[in-house]
């Protein structure tokens, strides 16, 4: 019997409505209320983040980063090409020229060895993307950034509860390492609230201004703490705060984080164990976790040996009712950017754009469904 398996089903814990009811009862539904604070403290305490601010999306948190770093017309920002549009868009809006970096050969994350030659005296920031929640080589990148006095922004959209592992074996949470970082709680991420994000500020010098940019360019946050006796327009900014309804929903999810992660990791491991012997003879690669990274089971992807093989694989799965999807179109050859791109061809990036495919992956994927997907792959 055929099943029909979507690519994603947003997970809800069952506690969201209760938390939202309690937010309604509190009489405070706009931003920066108690549930926003609970979510922020959760990140600050659990992941050693100096200051966290919940936002309406990861895209918005990245826009805050671009504003905080004072990115101006003509500044250069180094960003991997194999990423979601938002990683670059936030900086393009401030007038930056994007200098695209290639992926590693063994992983879609940025090739850390390719970065130094892209640095010029106009480089203001390096944006790293922890693809699939798997860390980039942060020691290497932070050392470079320090040497050239460049800020580092972590696009940690997919990277909740994942870590960078130093050579001495110590682990640091992703999102706590760069000067600034952005998480996403979009419905496709491990923890979700429909649309939502969080800005992590790990360098004290940005904290005060971040609160102002977050609150429409006003010093309202300071006013509410009694630090100034009136509030007004003091800087640039926008409305980057989510309502307490969103924050309450998110907080219900964060309560279940350990449970969510445990379940997702078991789904990931089952894919890995079941597909190992199938993939290799037909030239398909399973995900590689570099020695400096941990796996937070954000996604399970396959790298096919050609665009043709990938197209056939997606078709085959679709015929069997299984929705597998590909992404990303390399940003340096996107319609929006290709005419401005002057760098070299990015061979690994383009290979992942052509060959990578993501399998259905969500908390409520049943054993029966996963067995069915694996069986369908065996029949390819
Ligand atoms: C999901 C995602 C984003 C965007 O997150 P939103 O919360 O939808 O704005 C940005 N970067 C990466 C790498 C993502 O996966």
PDB file of C-alpha atoms in Angstrom, residues 87-335:
ATOM      1  CA  UNK A  87      22.048  35.367   4.777  1.00  0.00           C
ATOM      2  CA  UNK A  88      23.054  37.735   1.978  1.00  0.00           C
ATOM      3  CA  UNK A  89      19.923  39.860   1.558  1.00  0.00           C
ATOM      4  CA  UNK A  90      20.228  41.467   4.994  1.00  0.00           C
ATOM      5  CA  UNK A  91      23.633  42.873   4.026  1.00  0.00           C
ATOM      6  CA  UNK A  92      22.736  43.764   0.431  1.00  0.00           C
ATOM      7  CA  UNK A  93      19.944  46.000   1.805  1.00  0.00           C
ATOM      8  CA  UNK A  94      22.597  48.036   3.604  1.00  0.00           C
ATOM      9  CA  UNK A  95      24.500  48.476   0.331  1.00  0.00           C
ATOM     10  CA  UNK A  96      27.169  45.817   0.825  1.00  0.00           C
ATOM     11  CA  UNK A  97      28.990  44.072  -1.993  1.00  0.00           C
ATOM     12  CA  UNK A  98      28.769  40.371  -1.318  1.00  0.00           C
ATOM     13  CA  UNK A  99      31.956  38.367  -1.769  1.00  0.00           C
ATOM     14  CA  UNK A 100      30.809  34.779  -2.151  1.00  0.00           C
ATOM     15  CA  UNK A 101      32.817  31.893  -0.691  1.00  0.00           C
ATOM     16  CA  UNK A 102      32.796  28.253  -1.767  1.00  0.00           C
ATOM     17  CA  UNK A 103      31.669  25.217   0.249  1.00  0.00           C
ATOM     18  CA  UNK A 104      33.948  22.466   1.543  1.00  0.00           C
ATOM     19  CA  UNK A 105      34.358  19.435  -0.694  1.00  0.00           C
ATOM     20  CA  UNK A 106      33.008  17.093   2.009  1.00  0.00           C
ATOM     21  CA  UNK A 107      30.308  19.384   3.396  1.00  0.00           C
ATOM     22  CA  UNK A 108      28.093  22.249   2.154  1.00  0.00           C
ATOM     23  CA  UNK A 109      29.435  24.535   4.918  1.00  0.00           C
ATOM     24  CA  UNK A 110      31.950  27.222   3.948  1.00  0.00           C
ATOM     25  CA  UNK A 111      35.479  26.102   3.045  1.00  0.00           C
ATOM     26  CA  UNK A 112      37.370  27.923   5.799  1.00  0.00           C
ATOM     27  CA  UNK A 113      40.598  27.752   3.767  1.00  0.00           C
ATOM     28  CA  UNK A 114      39.010  29.782   0.963  1.00  0.00           C
ATOM     29  CA  UNK A 115      38.210  32.805   3.133  1.00  0.00           C
ATOM     30  CA  UNK A 116      41.555  34.540   3.681  1.00  0.00           C
ATOM     31  CA  UNK A 117      42.192  35.266   0.002  1.00  0.00           C
ATOM     32  CA  UNK A 118      38.769  36.956  -0.215  1.00  0.00           C
ATOM     33  CA  UNK A 119      39.605  39.501   2.506  1.00  0.00           C
ATOM     34  CA  UNK A 120      40.411  43.075   1.390  1.00  0.00           C
ATOM     35  CA  UNK A 121      40.703  46.336   3.306  1.00  0.00           C
ATOM     36  CA  UNK A 122      36.984  46.894   2.623  1.00  0.00           C
ATOM     37  CA  UNK A 123      35.874  43.628   4.261  1.00  0.00           C
ATOM     38  CA  UNK A 124      33.608  44.442   7.199  1.00  0.00           C
ATOM     39  CA  UNK A 125      32.164  41.055   8.116  1.00  0.00           C
ATOM     40  CA  UNK A 126      32.239  37.324   7.542  1.00  0.00           C
ATOM     41  CA  UNK A 127      28.887  35.561   7.701  1.00  0.00           C
ATOM     42  CA  UNK A 128      29.157  31.844   8.375  1.00  0.00           C
ATOM     43  CA  UNK A 129      26.226  29.469   7.912  1.00  0.00           C
ATOM     44  CA  UNK A 130      26.096  26.305   9.999  1.00  0.00           C
ATOM     45  CA  UNK A 131      24.476  24.253   7.265  1.00  0.00           C
ATOM     46  CA  UNK A 132      22.227  21.441   8.551  1.00  0.00           C
ATOM     47  CA  UNK A 133      23.187  22.555  12.063  1.00  0.00           C
ATOM     48  CA  UNK A 134      26.744  21.369  11.459  1.00  0.00           C
ATOM     49  CA  UNK A 135      29.392  23.843  12.568  1.00  0.00           C
ATOM     50  CA  UNK A 136      31.870  25.655  10.344  1.00  0.00           C
ATOM     51  CA  UNK A 137      35.501  25.616  11.516  1.00  0.00           C
ATOM     52  CA  UNK A 138      35.009  28.425  14.017  1.00  0.00           C
ATOM     53  CA  UNK A 139      38.511  28.502  15.553  1.00  0.00           C
ATOM     54  CA  UNK A 140      39.986  29.019  12.107  1.00  0.00           C
ATOM     55  CA  UNK A 141      37.423  31.685  11.189  1.00  0.00           C
ATOM     56  CA  UNK A 142      37.586  33.592  14.512  1.00  0.00           C
ATOM     57  CA  UNK A 143      41.388  33.687  14.298  1.00  0.00           C
ATOM     58  CA  UNK A 144      41.208  35.166  10.796  1.00  0.00           C
ATOM     59  CA  UNK A 145      38.598  37.699  11.905  1.00  0.00           C
ATOM     60  CA  UNK A 146      40.757  38.815  14.807  1.00  0.00           C
ATOM     61  CA  UNK A 147      43.846  39.123  12.629  1.00  0.00           C
ATOM     62  CA  UNK A 148      42.032  41.405  10.154  1.00  0.00           C
ATOM     63  CA  UNK A 149      39.653  43.105  12.682  1.00  0.00           C
ATOM     64  CA  UNK A 150      36.513  41.820  10.965  1.00  0.00           C
ATOM     65  CA  UNK A 151      33.207  40.984  12.662  1.00  0.00           C
ATOM     66  CA  UNK A 152      31.792  37.454  12.453  1.00  0.00           C
ATOM     67  CA  UNK A 153      28.053  36.791  12.182  1.00  0.00           C
ATOM     68  CA  UNK A 154      26.824  33.229  12.619  1.00  0.00           C
ATOM     69  CA  UNK A 155      23.735  32.364  10.604  1.00  0.00           C
ATOM     70  CA  UNK A 156      22.635  29.766  13.151  1.00  0.00           C
ATOM     71  CA  UNK A 157      19.147  29.470  11.625  1.00  0.00           C
ATOM     72  CA  UNK A 158      19.453  25.676  11.570  1.00  0.00           C
ATOM     73  CA  UNK A 159      21.882  25.303  14.446  1.00  0.00           C
ATOM     74  CA  UNK A 160      19.976  25.249  17.733  1.00  0.00           C
ATOM     75  CA  UNK A 161      21.528  22.847  20.249  1.00  0.00           C
ATOM     76  CA  UNK A 162      24.579  22.131  18.142  1.00  0.00           C
ATOM     77  CA  UNK A 163      28.226  22.733  19.016  1.00  0.00           C
ATOM     78  CA  UNK A 164      31.687  23.548  17.748  1.00  0.00           C
ATOM     79  CA  UNK A 165      34.293  21.108  19.061  1.00  0.00           C
ATOM     80  CA  UNK A 166      37.757  22.636  19.622  1.00  0.00           C
ATOM     81  CA  UNK A 167      40.982  20.682  19.123  1.00  0.00           C
ATOM     82  CA  UNK A 168      41.177  20.181  22.911  1.00  0.00           C
ATOM     83  CA  UNK A 169      37.730  18.543  22.816  1.00  0.00           C
ATOM     84  CA  UNK A 170      35.834  21.379  24.518  1.00  0.00           C
ATOM     85  CA  UNK A 171      32.441  22.262  23.033  1.00  0.00           C
ATOM     86  CA  UNK A 172      30.921  25.685  22.421  1.00  0.00           C
ATOM     87  CA  UNK A 173      27.279  26.231  21.454  1.00  0.00           C
ATOM     88  CA  UNK A 174      26.716  27.502  17.912  1.00  0.00           C
ATOM     89  CA  UNK A 175      25.396  31.045  18.116  1.00  0.00           C
ATOM     90  CA  UNK A 176      27.646  31.884  21.084  1.00  0.00           C
ATOM     91  CA  UNK A 177      30.930  32.201  19.158  1.00  0.00           C
ATOM     92  CA  UNK A 178      30.636  34.995  16.579  1.00  0.00           C
ATOM     93  CA  UNK A 179      30.224  38.641  17.592  1.00  0.00           C
ATOM     94  CA  UNK A 180      26.581  38.270  16.572  1.00  0.00           C
ATOM     95  CA  UNK A 181      24.369  35.333  15.613  1.00  0.00           C
ATOM     96  CA  UNK A 182      20.852  34.701  14.319  1.00  0.00           C
ATOM     97  CA  UNK A 183      18.568  31.685  14.947  1.00  0.00           C
ATOM     98  CA  UNK A 184      15.347  30.802  13.128  1.00  0.00           C
ATOM     99  CA  UNK A 185      12.099  29.352  14.482  1.00  0.00           C
ATOM    100  CA  UNK A 186      10.430  29.073  11.086  1.00  0.00           C
ATOM    101  CA  UNK A 187       8.096  26.080  10.921  1.00  0.00           C
ATOM    102  CA  UNK A 188      10.729  24.017   9.091  1.00  0.00           C
ATOM    103  CA  UNK A 189      13.291  24.304  11.916  1.00  0.00           C
ATOM    104  CA  UNK A 190      13.806  21.973  14.921  1.00  0.00           C
ATOM    105  CA  UNK A 191      12.027  24.403  17.268  1.00  0.00           C
ATOM    106  CA  UNK A 192       9.372  26.560  15.659  1.00  0.00           C
ATOM    107  CA  UNK A 193       6.689  29.197  16.200  1.00  0.00           C
ATOM    108  CA  UNK A 194       5.549  29.589  12.589  1.00  0.00           C
ATOM    109  CA  UNK A 195       7.738  32.613  11.917  1.00  0.00           C
ATOM    110  CA  UNK A 196      10.282  33.731  14.491  1.00  0.00           C
ATOM    111  CA  UNK A 197      13.940  34.265  15.253  1.00  0.00           C
ATOM    112  CA  UNK A 198      16.467  35.348  17.835  1.00  0.00           C
ATOM    113  CA  UNK A 199      19.460  37.661  17.751  1.00  0.00           C
ATOM    114  CA  UNK A 200      22.392  36.564  19.922  1.00  0.00           C
ATOM    115  CA  UNK A 201      24.836  39.289  20.925  1.00  0.00           C
ATOM    116  CA  UNK A 202      28.139  37.969  22.205  1.00  0.00           C
ATOM    117  CA  UNK A 203      30.083  41.227  22.127  1.00  0.00           C
ATOM    118  CA  UNK A 204      28.952  43.691  24.821  1.00  0.00           C
ATOM    119  CA  UNK A 205      29.602  46.708  22.647  1.00  0.00           C
ATOM    120  CA  UNK A 206      26.489  45.934  20.549  1.00  0.00           C
ATOM    121  CA  UNK A 207      23.987  45.329  23.357  1.00  0.00           C
ATOM    122  CA  UNK A 208      22.708  48.839  23.991  1.00  0.00           C
ATOM    123  CA  UNK A 209      22.256  49.724  20.342  1.00  0.00           C
ATOM    124  CA  UNK A 210      20.664  46.349  19.565  1.00  0.00           C
ATOM    125  CA  UNK A 211      17.809  47.061  21.974  1.00  0.00           C
ATOM    126  CA  UNK A 212      17.229  50.421  20.298  1.00  0.00           C
ATOM    127  CA  UNK A 213      17.246  49.026  16.747  1.00  0.00           C
ATOM    128  CA  UNK A 214      14.874  46.280  17.972  1.00  0.00           C
ATOM    129  CA  UNK A 215      12.369  48.835  19.337  1.00  0.00           C
ATOM    130  CA  UNK A 216      11.909  51.094  16.269  1.00  0.00           C
ATOM    131  CA  UNK A 217      14.953  53.254  16.917  1.00  0.00           C
ATOM    132  CA  UNK A 218      13.723  54.267  20.374  1.00  0.00           C
ATOM    133  CA  UNK A 219      15.177  53.828  23.856  1.00  0.00           C
ATOM    134  CA  UNK A 220      11.928  52.297  25.152  1.00  0.00           C
ATOM    135  CA  UNK A 221      13.661  49.243  26.643  1.00  0.00           C
ATOM    136  CA  UNK A 222      15.813  51.511  28.811  1.00  0.00           C
ATOM    137  CA  UNK A 223      12.738  53.562  29.742  1.00  0.00           C
ATOM    138  CA  UNK A 224      10.904  50.449  30.969  1.00  0.00           C
ATOM    139  CA  UNK A 225      13.872  49.575  33.138  1.00  0.00           C
ATOM    140  CA  UNK A 226      13.763  53.063  34.644  1.00  0.00           C
ATOM    141  CA  UNK A 227      17.180  53.989  33.189  1.00  0.00           C
ATOM    142  CA  UNK A 228      15.890  57.101  31.383  1.00  0.00           C
ATOM    143  CA  UNK A 229      12.875  59.215  32.359  1.00  0.00           C
ATOM    144  CA  UNK A 230      11.398  59.589  28.869  1.00  0.00           C
ATOM    145  CA  UNK A 231      11.820  57.720  25.647  1.00  0.00           C
ATOM    146  CA  UNK A 232      12.104  58.874  22.078  1.00  0.00           C
ATOM    147  CA  UNK A 233      13.739  58.468  18.693  1.00  0.00           C
ATOM    148  CA  UNK A 234      17.481  58.034  19.129  1.00  0.00           C
ATOM    149  CA  UNK A 235      18.750  55.862  16.234  1.00  0.00           C
ATOM    150  CA  UNK A 236      17.792  53.844  13.164  1.00  0.00           C
ATOM    151  CA  UNK A 237      15.772  50.668  13.641  1.00  0.00           C
ATOM    152  CA  UNK A 238      12.555  48.878  12.845  1.00  0.00           C
ATOM    153  CA  UNK A 239       9.892  46.807  14.557  1.00  0.00           C
ATOM    154  CA  UNK A 240      11.841  43.600  15.060  1.00  0.00           C
ATOM    155  CA  UNK A 241      10.009  42.323  18.179  1.00  0.00           C
ATOM    156  CA  UNK A 242       7.520  39.459  17.982  1.00  0.00           C
ATOM    157  CA  UNK A 243       4.296  39.701  19.977  1.00  0.00           C
ATOM    158  CA  UNK A 244       3.896  37.826  23.259  1.00  0.00           C
ATOM    159  CA  UNK A 245       1.577  35.411  21.438  1.00  0.00           C
ATOM    160  CA  UNK A 246       4.497  34.268  19.314  1.00  0.00           C
ATOM    161  CA  UNK A 247       6.899  34.258  22.267  1.00  0.00           C
ATOM    162  CA  UNK A 248       4.473  32.157  24.361  1.00  0.00           C
ATOM    163  CA  UNK A 249       4.213  29.624  21.524  1.00  0.00           C
ATOM    164  CA  UNK A 250       7.986  29.534  21.228  1.00  0.00           C
ATOM    165  CA  UNK A 251       8.488  29.103  24.957  1.00  0.00           C
ATOM    166  CA  UNK A 252       6.210  26.033  24.921  1.00  0.00           C
ATOM    167  CA  UNK A 253       8.498  24.552  22.257  1.00  0.00           C
ATOM    168  CA  UNK A 254      11.685  25.356  24.164  1.00  0.00           C
ATOM    169  CA  UNK A 255      10.338  23.417  27.172  1.00  0.00           C
ATOM    170  CA  UNK A 256      10.369  20.326  24.949  1.00  0.00           C
ATOM    171  CA  UNK A 257      13.779  20.887  23.375  1.00  0.00           C
ATOM    172  CA  UNK A 258      15.487  17.819  24.885  1.00  0.00           C
ATOM    173  CA  UNK A 259      12.642  15.592  23.801  1.00  0.00           C
ATOM    174  CA  UNK A 260      12.558  17.101  20.286  1.00  0.00           C
ATOM    175  CA  UNK A 261      16.299  16.656  19.869  1.00  0.00           C
ATOM    176  CA  UNK A 262      16.314  13.068  21.114  1.00  0.00           C
ATOM    177  CA  UNK A 263      13.589  12.091  18.667  1.00  0.00           C
ATOM    178  CA  UNK A 264      15.168  13.893  15.709  1.00  0.00           C
ATOM    179  CA  UNK A 265      18.560  12.344  16.376  1.00  0.00           C
ATOM    180  CA  UNK A 266      17.053   8.852  16.387  1.00  0.00           C
ATOM    181  CA  UNK A 267      15.359   9.532  13.016  1.00  0.00           C
ATOM    182  CA  UNK A 268      18.659  10.847  11.620  1.00  0.00           C
ATOM    183  CA  UNK A 269      20.607   7.828  12.848  1.00  0.00           C
ATOM    184  CA  UNK A 270      18.118   5.423  11.350  1.00  0.00           C
ATOM    185  CA  UNK A 271      18.456   7.062   7.922  1.00  0.00           C
ATOM    186  CA  UNK A 272      22.241   6.969   8.216  1.00  0.00           C
ATOM    187  CA  UNK A 273      22.420   3.324   9.313  1.00  0.00           C
ATOM    188  CA  UNK A 274      19.838   2.096   6.779  1.00  0.00           C
ATOM    189  CA  UNK A 275      21.179   3.964   3.748  1.00  0.00           C
ATOM    190  CA  UNK A 276      24.938   3.448   4.144  1.00  0.00           C
ATOM    191  CA  UNK A 277      25.220   0.236   2.161  1.00  0.00           C
ATOM    192  CA  UNK A 278      22.644   1.319  -0.411  1.00  0.00           C
ATOM    193  CA  UNK A 279      24.173   4.718  -1.220  1.00  0.00           C
ATOM    194  CA  UNK A 280      27.825   3.978  -1.823  1.00  0.00           C
ATOM    195  CA  UNK A 281      27.608   1.552  -4.792  1.00  0.00           C
ATOM    196  CA  UNK A 282      25.423   4.009  -6.742  1.00  0.00           C
ATOM    197  CA  UNK A 283      27.675   6.990  -6.037  1.00  0.00           C
ATOM    198  CA  UNK A 284      25.422   8.765  -3.539  1.00  0.00           C
ATOM    199  CA  UNK A 285      27.068  10.345  -0.493  1.00  0.00           C
ATOM    200  CA  UNK A 286      25.526  10.521   2.975  1.00  0.00           C
ATOM    201  CA  UNK A 287      26.145  13.554   5.225  1.00  0.00           C
ATOM    202  CA  UNK A 288      29.646  13.970   6.673  1.00  0.00           C
ATOM    203  CA  UNK A 289      30.033  15.509  10.141  1.00  0.00           C
ATOM    204  CA  UNK A 290      33.532  17.082  10.361  1.00  0.00           C
ATOM    205  CA  UNK A 291      35.520  16.292  13.521  1.00  0.00           C
ATOM    206  CA  UNK A 292      35.034  19.869  14.789  1.00  0.00           C
ATOM    207  CA  UNK A 293      31.221  19.657  14.644  1.00  0.00           C
ATOM    208  CA  UNK A 294      28.264  17.962  16.297  1.00  0.00           C
ATOM    209  CA  UNK A 295      24.992  16.946  14.653  1.00  0.00           C
ATOM    210  CA  UNK A 296      21.676  18.448  15.833  1.00  0.00           C
ATOM    211  CA  UNK A 297      19.626  16.416  13.340  1.00  0.00           C
ATOM    212  CA  UNK A 298      18.195  19.423  11.582  1.00  0.00           C
ATOM    213  CA  UNK A 299      17.988  17.632   8.244  1.00  0.00           C
ATOM    214  CA  UNK A 300      18.990  14.504   6.384  1.00  0.00           C
ATOM    215  CA  UNK A 301      20.330  15.060   2.888  1.00  0.00           C
ATOM    216  CA  UNK A 302      21.884  12.953   0.151  1.00  0.00           C
ATOM    217  CA  UNK A 303      24.448  14.169  -2.367  1.00  0.00           C
ATOM    218  CA  UNK A 304      23.835  12.488  -5.721  1.00  0.00           C
ATOM    219  CA  UNK A 305      26.543  11.961  -8.337  1.00  0.00           C
ATOM    220  CA  UNK A 306      24.851  14.210 -10.934  1.00  0.00           C
ATOM    221  CA  UNK A 307      21.904  16.482 -11.539  1.00  0.00           C
ATOM    222  CA  UNK A 308      20.416  13.714 -13.693  1.00  0.00           C
ATOM    223  CA  UNK A 309      20.609  11.180 -10.872  1.00  0.00           C
ATOM    224  CA  UNK A 310      19.046  13.650  -8.443  1.00  0.00           C
ATOM    225  CA  UNK A 311      16.177  14.483 -10.792  1.00  0.00           C
ATOM    226  CA  UNK A 312      15.476  10.774 -11.268  1.00  0.00           C
ATOM    227  CA  UNK A 313      15.642  10.126  -7.529  1.00  0.00           C
ATOM    228  CA  UNK A 314      13.185  12.921  -6.701  1.00  0.00           C
ATOM    229  CA  UNK A 315      10.866  11.681  -9.485  1.00  0.00           C
ATOM    230  CA  UNK A 316      11.065   8.117  -8.225  1.00  0.00           C
ATOM    231  CA  UNK A 317      10.251   9.144  -4.658  1.00  0.00           C
ATOM    232  CA  UNK A 318       7.407  11.365  -5.826  1.00  0.00           C
ATOM    233  CA  UNK A 319       5.882   8.464  -7.764  1.00  0.00           C
ATOM    234  CA  UNK A 320       5.903   6.608  -4.463  1.00  0.00           C
ATOM    235  CA  UNK A 321       4.235   9.470  -2.585  1.00  0.00           C
ATOM    236  CA  UNK A 322       7.424  10.696  -0.891  1.00  0.00           C
ATOM    237  CA  UNK A 323       8.214  14.422  -1.072  1.00  0.00           C
ATOM    238  CA  UNK A 324      11.967  14.992  -1.227  1.00  0.00           C
ATOM    239  CA  UNK A 325      13.209  18.509  -2.037  1.00  0.00           C
ATOM    240  CA  UNK A 326      16.383  20.206  -3.188  1.00  0.00           C
ATOM    241  CA  UNK A 327      17.874  23.611  -2.371  1.00  0.00           C
ATOM    242  CA  UNK A 328      19.716  26.098  -2.610  1.00  0.00           C
ATOM    243  CA  UNK A 329      20.218  27.804  -5.917  1.00  0.00           C
ATOM    244  CA  UNK A 330      23.792  29.157  -5.579  1.00  0.00           C
ATOM    245  CA  UNK A 331      23.391  32.827  -4.707  1.00  0.00           C
ATOM    246  CA  UNK A 332      26.325  34.016  -6.828  1.00  0.00           C
ATOM    247  CA  UNK A 333      24.543  32.807  -9.982  1.00  0.00           C
ATOM    248  CA  UNK A 334      21.017  33.754  -8.876  1.00  0.00           C
ATOM    249  CA  UNK A 335      18.979  36.060 -11.110  1.00  0.00           C
TER     250      UNK A 335
END
